């Protein structure tokens, strides 16, 4: 089997490529020409995959890649995937996240191998926006009163969500109109040690890692620090302006937003299962649990033995969204029943894995003072 992955350098692309290699696939990954190396997440598998230069916004290029490499499966994970950024760059977000998908669908539609190609599109729980389904009675053995599933209407709240929803609808239209095997995974938030550093979970765990390494470097603990300053934590006895003796606090936006957070490794498995079905369909992929950003902070700080993080976090309006999605909790019942998919990594484990990874990396960058 041969798969082409658009977006192989991203978080999900890297895990999906690993999974497909394990399953014996030939993997072709499409990467953009940029001035810096973007292959860090896939550096360990580079010798085993074929990298081809391409950009999803270039229709001719997309068509040529599909014609040249003759894939059995195409996974589109490429997107401008940051919701906050989509408010400042709505046009670019539309070009990549929506129009790019049309380029792939058109290439499949006119391919002489149309019947032999299976296509996966990365749709998103962001498409639900502020909407949810509400029930009075507990369902599926849990007291879920507010949730989103395949029947919940979409009410997108950001340029990103509008682009994803347009692409989602286009996938359905091409599936129904041209008999293309095209499926969409409506994936809820999934994170990992490879998550982009400006998404909230990784921003938190990266900060925790740097903070722990900084304390170890100066051989101090949380009890030795002063945090009265608005912007920084510092080591008393040193003057505040001394180089290195202060550490910038973690600046975040809305801590009350709730997300259904799983691990990316579990979620790429669901993508593959969708493509392996007899007929194409759309599936919600989620854990069925929602937690606030505040709760993620609790778990991340607990993982390094800090029970109260309030002195270290500053609320900064810069990180508020023009329009927020307050509550996402997915019911993955269809994926469980029809795909046999269940997530394995819990919320607590996810936070711990990410923190442990980021502490380890930060310590390597900043060894103890006495070890230098
Ligand atoms: P990510 O880490 O931001 O990766 C995005 C990938 O898209 C990167 O490889 C990026 O390449 C590539 N890309 C961006 N613009 C491109 C273009 N014009 N042409 C070709 N490639 C381009 O995102 P992710 O977290 O892995 O998510 C994968 C997909 O799932 C995305 O479509 C995202 O919107 C969607 N999704 C994610 C989540 C989640 O919680 N992670 C949930 C639902 C849906 P560079 O390395 O060159 O930037
Ligand atoms: O981590 P986030 O940026 O993820 P968001 O907006 O939920 O989007 C992610 O998940 C979607 C699936 O639902 C994907 F489609 C999308 O591609 C992306 O992967 O923000 C999560 C929450 C938001 O409510 C945000 O307002 O955290 C809140 N938040 C609070 N402070 C922050 C921050 N988000 C970011 N990025 N940075 C902050 O400082």
Short mmCIF file of C-alpha atoms and ligand atoms in Angstrom, two decimals:
data_model
loop_
_atom_site.label_atom_id
_atom_site.label_comp_id
_atom_site.label_asym_id
_atom_site.label_seq_id
_atom_site.Cartn_x
_atom_site.Cartn_y
_atom_site.Cartn_z
CA UNK A 1 0.00 0.00 0.00
CA UNK A 2 1.14 3.51 -0.76
CA UNK A 3 -0.03 6.65 1.08
CA UNK A 4 0.54 10.32 0.34
CA UNK A 5 0.41 12.54 3.44
CA UNK A 6 -0.15 16.29 3.02
CA UNK A 7 1.01 17.89 6.29
CA UNK A 8 3.55 15.19 7.21
CA UNK A 9 5.75 17.67 9.10
CA UNK A 10 2.95 18.52 11.55
CA UNK A 11 2.08 16.81 14.82
CA UNK A 12 -0.45 14.38 13.33
CA UNK A 13 1.54 13.84 10.12
CA UNK A 14 4.49 12.54 12.11
CA UNK A 15 2.43 10.04 14.14
CA UNK A 16 0.46 8.91 11.09
CA UNK A 17 3.64 8.33 9.10
CA UNK A 18 5.01 6.17 11.95
CA UNK A 19 1.78 4.17 12.09
CA UNK A 20 1.68 3.57 8.32
CA UNK A 21 5.34 2.53 8.25
CA UNK A 22 4.64 0.02 11.03
CA UNK A 23 1.85 -1.36 8.85
CA UNK A 24 4.22 -1.80 5.91
CA UNK A 25 3.11 1.17 3.77
CA UNK A 26 5.25 3.12 1.37
CA UNK A 27 4.89 6.66 2.72
CA UNK A 28 5.20 9.77 0.55
CA UNK A 29 5.22 13.01 2.55
CA UNK A 30 4.57 16.43 1.02
CA UNK A 31 6.58 19.29 2.54
CA UNK A 32 6.59 23.00 1.73
CA UNK A 33 9.75 24.79 0.67
CA UNK A 34 10.58 27.04 3.58
CA UNK A 35 13.77 28.79 4.68
CA UNK A 36 14.18 26.65 7.81
CA UNK A 37 14.10 22.89 8.33
CA UNK A 38 10.60 21.76 9.29
CA UNK A 39 11.32 18.03 9.45
CA UNK A 40 12.21 17.86 13.18
CA UNK A 41 9.14 15.74 14.03
CA UNK A 42 9.95 13.19 11.32
CA UNK A 43 13.76 13.26 11.42
CA UNK A 44 13.86 9.73 12.95
CA UNK A 45 11.91 8.23 10.03
CA UNK A 46 13.27 10.34 7.16
CA UNK A 47 15.36 7.49 5.69
CA UNK A 48 12.22 5.34 5.46
CA UNK A 49 9.91 7.82 3.70
CA UNK A 50 9.89 9.63 0.40
CA UNK A 51 9.75 13.41 0.77
CA UNK A 52 8.35 15.45 -2.09
CA UNK A 53 8.21 19.23 -2.24
CA UNK A 54 4.72 20.66 -2.62
CA UNK A 55 2.12 23.13 -1.44
CA UNK A 56 -1.55 22.31 -1.13
CA UNK A 57 -2.55 25.75 -2.50
CA UNK A 58 -0.91 24.97 -5.87
CA UNK A 59 -3.47 22.94 -7.84
CA UNK A 60 -1.06 21.86 -10.59
CA UNK A 61 1.50 20.73 -8.06
CA UNK A 62 -1.09 18.75 -6.05
CA UNK A 63 -2.34 17.11 -9.24
CA UNK A 64 1.19 16.20 -10.37
CA UNK A 65 2.07 14.64 -7.00
CA UNK A 66 -1.05 12.45 -7.09
CA UNK A 67 -0.40 11.53 -10.74
CA UNK A 68 3.30 10.74 -10.17
CA UNK A 69 3.05 8.75 -6.94
CA UNK A 70 -0.23 6.88 -7.63
CA UNK A 71 -1.27 6.51 -3.98
CA UNK A 72 -3.87 4.06 -2.68
CA UNK A 73 -4.63 6.45 0.18
CA UNK A 74 -4.32 10.21 0.56
CA UNK A 75 -4.41 11.85 4.00
CA UNK A 76 -4.91 15.61 4.08
CA UNK A 77 -3.58 16.93 7.37
CA UNK A 78 -2.25 20.18 5.88
CA UNK A 79 -3.83 23.36 7.23
CA UNK A 80 -3.24 26.73 8.77
CA UNK A 81 -4.37 25.06 11.96
CA UNK A 82 -4.17 27.83 14.59
CA UNK A 83 -7.58 29.28 15.45
CA UNK A 84 -6.15 32.51 16.92
CA UNK A 85 -4.02 33.11 13.81
CA UNK A 86 -7.05 32.62 11.57
CA UNK A 87 -8.55 35.85 12.95
CA UNK A 88 -5.51 37.85 11.78
CA UNK A 89 -4.98 35.87 8.54
CA UNK A 90 -8.46 34.81 7.40
CA UNK A 91 -7.63 34.92 3.72
CA UNK A 92 -4.51 32.75 3.98
CA UNK A 93 -6.41 30.37 6.26
CA UNK A 94 -9.15 30.03 3.62
CA UNK A 95 -6.61 29.45 0.82
CA UNK A 96 -4.86 26.64 2.68
CA UNK A 97 -7.51 25.10 4.90
CA UNK A 98 -10.42 25.24 2.42
CA UNK A 99 -9.18 25.82 -1.17
CA UNK A 100 -6.28 23.40 -0.71
CA UNK A 101 -8.82 20.63 -0.07
CA UNK A 102 -10.63 21.42 -3.34
CA UNK A 103 -7.29 21.02 -5.14
CA UNK A 104 -6.93 17.47 -3.79
CA UNK A 105 -10.57 16.57 -4.43
CA UNK A 106 -10.37 17.83 -8.03
CA UNK A 107 -7.14 15.92 -8.62
CA UNK A 108 -8.88 12.73 -7.44
CA UNK A 109 -12.05 13.48 -9.43
CA UNK A 110 -10.16 13.72 -12.74
CA UNK A 111 -7.64 10.98 -11.97
CA UNK A 112 -7.88 7.83 -14.13
CA UNK A 113 -7.29 6.02 -10.81
CA UNK A 114 -10.27 7.69 -9.09
CA UNK A 115 -11.78 4.35 -7.99
CA UNK A 116 -8.48 3.19 -6.50
CA UNK A 117 -7.90 6.19 -4.22
CA UNK A 118 -9.20 6.58 -0.66
CA UNK A 119 -9.12 10.09 0.80
CA UNK A 120 -9.08 11.24 4.44
CA UNK A 121 -9.80 14.86 5.38
CA UNK A 122 -8.89 16.34 8.78
CA UNK A 123 -12.11 18.03 9.89
CA UNK A 124 -12.39 19.63 13.29
CA UNK A 125 -14.58 19.94 16.38
CA UNK A 126 -14.08 23.71 15.97
CA UNK A 127 -16.83 23.47 13.33
CA UNK A 128 -19.38 23.05 16.16
CA UNK A 129 -18.40 26.46 17.54
CA UNK A 130 -20.75 27.44 20.33
CA UNK A 131 -23.27 24.72 19.55
CA UNK A 132 -23.90 21.49 21.42
CA UNK A 133 -26.63 18.92 21.88
CA UNK A 134 -28.27 18.95 25.29
CA UNK A 135 -30.07 16.05 26.94
CA UNK A 136 -31.67 15.85 30.36
CA UNK A 137 -31.04 12.16 31.02
CA UNK A 138 -27.57 10.64 31.37
CA UNK A 139 -26.54 8.78 28.21
CA UNK A 140 -24.10 5.99 27.37
CA UNK A 141 -23.58 5.30 31.05
CA UNK A 142 -22.24 8.79 31.73
CA UNK A 143 -24.06 11.91 32.79
CA UNK A 144 -23.28 13.80 29.61
CA UNK A 145 -25.84 16.50 29.32
CA UNK A 146 -24.02 18.67 26.79
CA UNK A 147 -22.04 17.11 23.98
CA UNK A 148 -21.32 17.20 20.25
CA UNK A 149 -21.69 14.23 17.91
CA UNK A 150 -22.25 13.63 14.17
CA UNK A 151 -25.83 14.98 14.46
CA UNK A 152 -25.00 18.26 16.23
CA UNK A 153 -25.40 21.20 13.81
CA UNK A 154 -22.27 23.22 13.06
CA UNK A 155 -22.11 26.89 14.09
CA UNK A 156 -18.50 27.92 13.31
CA UNK A 157 -16.99 30.74 15.40
CA UNK A 158 -13.72 31.54 13.63
CA UNK A 159 -12.31 31.94 10.10
CA UNK A 160 -10.51 28.63 10.70
CA UNK A 161 -13.76 26.86 11.57
CA UNK A 162 -15.53 28.36 8.54
CA UNK A 163 -12.73 27.10 6.27
CA UNK A 164 -12.81 23.64 7.87
CA UNK A 165 -16.60 23.46 7.56
CA UNK A 166 -16.50 24.50 3.89
CA UNK A 167 -13.91 21.77 3.25
CA UNK A 168 -15.98 19.27 5.25
CA UNK A 169 -19.05 20.01 3.13
CA UNK A 170 -17.01 19.78 -0.06
CA UNK A 171 -15.75 16.32 0.93
CA UNK A 172 -19.37 15.20 1.40
CA UNK A 173 -20.40 16.73 -1.94
CA UNK A 174 -17.55 15.03 -3.84
CA UNK A 175 -18.30 11.73 -2.11
CA UNK A 176 -21.99 11.90 -3.08
CA UNK A 177 -21.60 13.45 -6.53
CA UNK A 178 -18.57 11.68 -7.97
CA UNK A 179 -18.46 8.44 -5.97
CA UNK A 180 -15.10 9.26 -4.49
CA UNK A 181 -14.05 7.38 -1.34
CA UNK A 182 -13.71 10.50 0.79
CA UNK A 183 -14.16 10.52 4.56
CA UNK A 184 -13.75 13.17 7.24
CA UNK A 185 -12.68 12.70 10.83
CA UNK A 186 -14.28 15.32 13.08
CA UNK A 187 -11.41 15.26 15.51
CA UNK A 188 -11.57 16.96 18.89
CA UNK A 189 -8.41 18.51 20.34
CA UNK A 190 -5.49 16.13 20.46
CA UNK A 191 -2.10 16.99 21.83
CA UNK A 192 1.27 15.38 22.42
CA UNK A 193 4.94 15.90 23.09
CA UNK A 194 5.08 17.03 19.42
CA UNK A 195 2.24 19.58 19.65
CA UNK A 196 2.91 23.02 18.13
CA UNK A 197 4.28 25.35 20.80
CA UNK A 198 1.59 28.04 20.49
CA UNK A 199 -1.35 25.75 21.29
CA UNK A 200 -2.38 26.14 24.90
CA UNK A 201 -1.39 22.71 26.29
CA UNK A 202 2.12 22.74 24.84
CA UNK A 203 2.58 26.41 25.72
CA UNK A 204 1.89 25.43 29.33
CA UNK A 205 4.07 22.30 29.41
CA UNK A 206 6.97 24.08 27.64
CA UNK A 207 6.80 26.84 30.24
CA UNK A 208 6.73 24.33 33.11
CA UNK A 209 9.75 22.55 31.62
CA UNK A 210 11.76 25.77 31.27
CA UNK A 211 10.74 26.88 34.77
CA UNK A 212 11.85 23.62 36.38
CA UNK A 213 15.17 23.71 34.50
CA UNK A 214 15.68 27.35 35.54
CA UNK A 215 15.07 26.51 39.24
CA UNK A 216 17.47 23.56 39.03
CA UNK A 217 20.10 25.73 37.34
CA UNK A 218 20.11 28.14 40.29
CA UNK A 219 19.52 25.33 42.81
CA UNK A 220 16.31 26.84 44.20
CA UNK A 221 12.77 25.54 44.71
CA UNK A 222 9.34 27.23 44.48
CA UNK A 223 9.56 28.05 48.22
CA UNK A 224 12.69 30.19 47.56
CA UNK A 225 11.02 32.40 44.94
CA UNK A 226 9.23 35.74 45.08
CA UNK A 227 6.32 36.18 42.68
CA UNK A 228 4.88 39.58 43.69
CA UNK A 229 6.01 41.22 40.46
CA UNK A 230 3.33 41.45 37.74
CA UNK A 231 5.45 39.89 35.03
CA UNK A 232 8.28 37.89 36.62
CA UNK A 233 9.24 35.46 39.32
CA UNK A 234 12.61 36.15 40.90
CA UNK A 235 15.14 34.84 43.35
CA UNK A 236 15.35 37.10 46.45
CA UNK A 237 18.74 38.35 47.54
CA UNK A 238 19.59 39.14 43.96
CA UNK A 239 18.62 42.50 42.54
CA UNK A 240 15.59 42.23 40.32
CA UNK A 241 17.47 43.44 37.27
CA UNK A 242 20.35 40.96 37.64
CA UNK A 243 20.59 38.94 34.45
CA UNK A 244 19.01 35.50 34.72
CA UNK A 245 17.67 35.75 38.28
CA UNK A 246 14.19 36.50 37.09
CA UNK A 247 11.90 34.27 35.08
CA UNK A 248 8.97 35.59 33.00
CA UNK A 249 5.54 34.40 34.14
CA UNK A 250 3.31 32.31 31.88
CA UNK A 251 0.93 34.57 29.93
CA UNK A 252 -2.39 33.02 28.94
CA UNK A 253 -5.88 34.03 27.78
CA UNK A 254 -9.19 32.40 28.69
CA UNK A 255 -8.69 29.72 31.36
CA UNK A 256 -12.36 28.74 31.49
CA UNK A 257 -12.63 27.30 27.97
CA UNK A 258 -13.29 23.55 28.09
CA UNK A 259 -11.84 21.11 25.59
CA UNK A 260 -12.00 17.38 25.00
CA UNK A 261 -8.28 16.62 24.97
CA UNK A 262 -6.83 13.30 23.79
CA UNK A 263 -3.41 12.10 22.60
CA UNK A 264 -2.54 12.46 18.90
CA UNK A 265 -1.13 8.93 18.75
CA UNK A 266 -4.57 7.48 19.53
CA UNK A 267 -6.25 9.81 17.01
CA UNK A 268 -4.14 8.94 13.94
CA UNK A 269 -5.17 5.34 14.49
CA UNK A 270 -8.81 6.43 14.07
CA UNK A 271 -7.90 8.15 10.76
CA UNK A 272 -6.47 4.91 9.41
CA UNK A 273 -9.48 2.87 10.58
CA UNK A 274 -11.84 5.26 8.72
CA UNK A 275 -9.94 4.77 5.47
CA UNK A 276 -10.04 0.99 5.94
CA UNK A 277 -13.88 0.83 6.02
CA UNK A 278 -15.93 -0.60 3.14
CA UNK A 279 -17.64 2.73 2.53
CA UNK A 280 -16.67 6.30 3.36
CA UNK A 281 -18.34 8.20 6.21
CA UNK A 282 -17.69 10.94 8.77
CA UNK A 283 -16.86 10.17 12.40
CA UNK A 284 -16.44 12.13 15.63
CA UNK A 285 -13.16 11.22 17.36
CA UNK A 286 -12.96 12.32 21.00
CA UNK A 287 -12.47 11.02 24.53
CA UNK A 288 -15.92 11.93 25.89
CA UNK A 289 -14.45 14.10 28.67
CA UNK A 290 -14.07 17.88 28.79
CA UNK A 291 -11.59 19.78 30.97
CA UNK A 292 -10.90 23.49 31.36
CA UNK A 293 -7.56 25.12 30.60
CA UNK A 294 -7.44 25.69 34.38
CA UNK A 295 -7.66 21.91 34.94
CA UNK A 296 -4.87 21.33 32.44
CA UNK A 297 -2.76 23.82 34.42
CA UNK A 298 -3.55 21.85 37.61
CA UNK A 299 -2.35 18.59 36.05
CA UNK A 300 0.74 20.10 34.40
CA UNK A 301 1.98 21.77 37.59
CA UNK A 302 1.05 18.74 39.72
CA UNK A 303 3.32 16.65 37.49
CA UNK A 304 6.32 18.63 38.84
CA UNK A 305 5.05 18.74 42.43
CA UNK A 306 3.59 22.29 42.37
CA UNK A 307 0.02 22.41 43.71
CA UNK A 308 -0.64 26.15 43.37
CA UNK A 309 0.26 27.76 40.05
CA UNK A 310 -1.67 31.03 40.45
CA UNK A 311 1.42 33.11 41.28
CA UNK A 312 3.09 32.00 38.05
CA UNK A 313 0.31 32.74 35.54
CA UNK A 314 -0.70 36.15 34.18
CA UNK A 315 -3.97 36.67 32.29
CA UNK A 316 -3.11 38.60 29.15
CA UNK A 317 -5.89 39.98 26.90
CA UNK A 318 -3.56 39.46 23.93
CA UNK A 319 -4.40 35.75 24.09
CA UNK A 320 -8.18 36.17 24.15
CA UNK A 321 -9.97 35.23 20.94
CA UNK A 322 -12.25 37.67 19.07
CA UNK A 323 -14.88 34.92 19.39
CA UNK A 324 -14.40 31.98 21.73
CA UNK A 325 -15.52 28.36 21.63
CA UNK A 326 -16.37 27.70 25.28
CA UNK A 327 -17.22 24.04 25.42
CA UNK A 328 -16.23 21.00 23.39
CA UNK A 329 -17.06 17.47 24.53
CA UNK A 330 -17.32 14.83 21.84
CA UNK A 331 -19.29 11.61 21.95
CA UNK A 332 -17.28 9.08 19.91
CA UNK A 333 -20.00 6.42 20.04
CA UNK A 334 -20.09 5.91 16.26
CA UNK A 335 -16.30 5.54 16.06
CA UNK A 336 -16.41 3.08 18.97
CA UNK A 337 -19.17 0.97 17.47
CA UNK A 338 -18.26 0.99 13.78
CA UNK A 339 -14.47 1.42 13.87
CA UNK A 340 -13.82 -0.37 17.16
CA UNK A 341 -11.80 2.69 18.20
CA UNK A 342 -11.21 3.77 21.80
CA UNK A 343 -8.66 6.25 23.13
CA UNK A 344 -6.00 4.74 25.40
CA UNK A 345 -4.21 7.76 26.89
CA UNK A 346 -6.06 9.63 29.66
CA UNK A 347 -6.13 13.40 30.24
CA UNK A 348 -3.86 13.06 33.30
CA UNK A 349 -1.41 10.82 31.43
CA UNK A 350 -1.38 13.22 28.48
CA UNK A 351 -0.44 16.18 30.69
CA UNK A 352 2.21 14.12 32.53
CA UNK A 353 3.77 12.82 29.31
CA UNK A 354 4.00 16.31 27.86
CA UNK A 355 5.45 17.84 31.04
CA UNK A 356 7.99 15.03 31.52
CA UNK A 357 9.13 15.41 27.92
CA UNK A 358 9.45 19.20 28.17
CA UNK A 359 11.27 19.09 31.54
CA UNK A 360 13.78 16.62 30.09
CA UNK A 361 14.35 18.76 26.97
CA UNK A 362 14.68 21.98 28.98
CA UNK A 363 17.22 20.40 31.35
CA UNK A 364 19.34 19.38 28.38
CA UNK A 365 19.30 22.99 27.16
CA UNK A 366 20.06 24.38 30.65
CA UNK A 367 22.11 21.96 32.76
CA UNK A 368 22.68 22.71 36.47
CA UNK A 369 25.03 25.64 37.09
CA UNK A 370 27.57 23.40 38.82
CA UNK A 371 27.56 21.00 35.86
CA UNK A 372 28.46 23.70 33.31
P1 LIG B 1 -0.02 21.16 12.55
O1 LIG B 1 0.94 20.57 13.51
O2 LIG B 1 -0.25 22.64 12.53
O3 LIG B 1 0.42 20.68 11.08
C1 LIG B 1 -0.08 21.30 9.93
C2 LIG B 1 0.68 20.76 8.73
O4 LIG B 1 0.17 21.42 7.56
C3 LIG B 1 2.18 21.04 8.76
O5 LIG B 1 2.85 19.93 8.24
C4 LIG B 1 2.32 22.21 7.80
O6 LIG B 1 3.59 22.31 7.20
C5 LIG B 1 1.28 21.82 6.77
N1 LIG B 1 0.90 22.94 5.91
C6 LIG B 1 0.47 24.16 6.26
N2 LIG B 1 0.23 24.90 5.17
C7 LIG B 1 0.52 24.13 4.10
C8 LIG B 1 0.47 24.32 2.70
N3 LIG B 1 0.09 25.48 2.17
N4 LIG B 1 0.83 23.29 1.88
C9 LIG B 1 1.23 22.11 2.40
N5 LIG B 1 1.30 21.87 3.73
C10 LIG B 1 0.94 22.86 4.56
O7 LIG B 1 -1.47 20.51 12.73
P2 LIG B 1 -1.86 19.13 13.47
O8 LIG B 1 -2.16 19.42 14.89
O9 LIG B 1 -0.91 18.07 13.10
O10 LIG B 1 -3.29 18.84 12.80
C11 LIG B 1 -3.37 18.13 11.57
C12 LIG B 1 -4.67 18.50 10.87
O11 LIG B 1 -5.78 18.19 11.71
C13 LIG B 1 -4.83 19.98 10.54
O12 LIG B 1 -5.55 20.07 9.34
C14 LIG B 1 -5.67 20.52 11.68
O13 LIG B 1 -6.37 21.68 11.27
C15 LIG B 1 -6.57 19.35 11.94
N6 LIG B 1 -7.07 19.19 13.31
C16 LIG B 1 -6.21 19.21 14.34
C17 LIG B 1 -6.69 19.00 15.63
C18 LIG B 1 -5.74 18.99 16.81
O14 LIG B 1 -6.24 19.11 17.94
N7 LIG B 1 -4.45 18.81 16.61
C19 LIG B 1 -8.06 18.77 15.84
C20 LIG B 1 -8.90 18.77 14.73
C21 LIG B 1 -8.42 18.95 13.46
P3 LIG B 1 4.80 23.18 7.85
O15 LIG B 1 5.53 22.26 8.77
O16 LIG B 1 5.58 23.57 6.65
O17 LIG B 1 4.17 24.36 8.56
O1 LIG B 2 -4.87 25.15 22.17
P1 LIG B 2 -5.77 26.04 21.41
O2 LIG B 2 -5.15 27.10 20.60
O3 LIG B 2 -6.70 25.09 20.55
P2 LIG B 2 -8.11 25.32 19.81
O4 LIG B 2 -8.40 26.74 19.57
O5 LIG B 2 -9.13 24.54 20.57
O6 LIG B 2 -7.82 24.64 18.39
C1 LIG B 2 -7.18 23.38 18.28
O7 LIG B 2 -8.15 22.36 18.34
C2 LIG B 2 -9.08 22.35 17.23
C3 LIG B 2 -10.04 21.20 17.49
O8 LIG B 2 -11.07 21.61 18.35
C4 LIG B 2 -8.30 22.16 15.95
F1 LIG B 2 -9.15 22.10 14.90
C5 LIG B 2 -7.32 23.31 15.78
O9 LIG B 2 -6.55 23.08 14.60
C6 LIG B 2 -6.39 23.35 16.98
O10 LIG B 2 -5.57 22.21 16.94
O11 LIG B 2 -6.80 26.74 22.41
C7 LIG B 2 -7.59 25.99 23.32
C8 LIG B 2 -8.29 26.94 24.28
C9 LIG B 2 -9.02 28.09 23.57
O12 LIG B 2 -10.27 28.25 24.16
C10 LIG B 2 -8.16 29.31 23.86
O13 LIG B 2 -8.87 30.53 23.92
O14 LIG B 2 -7.30 27.55 25.12
C11 LIG B 2 -7.59 28.93 25.22
N1 LIG B 2 -6.35 29.63 25.56
C12 LIG B 2 -6.14 30.32 26.71
N2 LIG B 2 -4.92 30.89 26.69
C13 LIG B 2 -5.26 29.76 24.79
C14 LIG B 2 -4.36 30.54 25.50
N3 LIG B 2 -4.96 29.24 23.57
C15 LIG B 2 -3.73 29.52 23.06
N4 LIG B 2 -3.39 28.99 21.86
N5 LIG B 2 -2.82 30.30 23.71
C16 LIG B 2 -3.10 30.85 24.95
O15 LIG B 2 -2.27 31.56 25.53
#
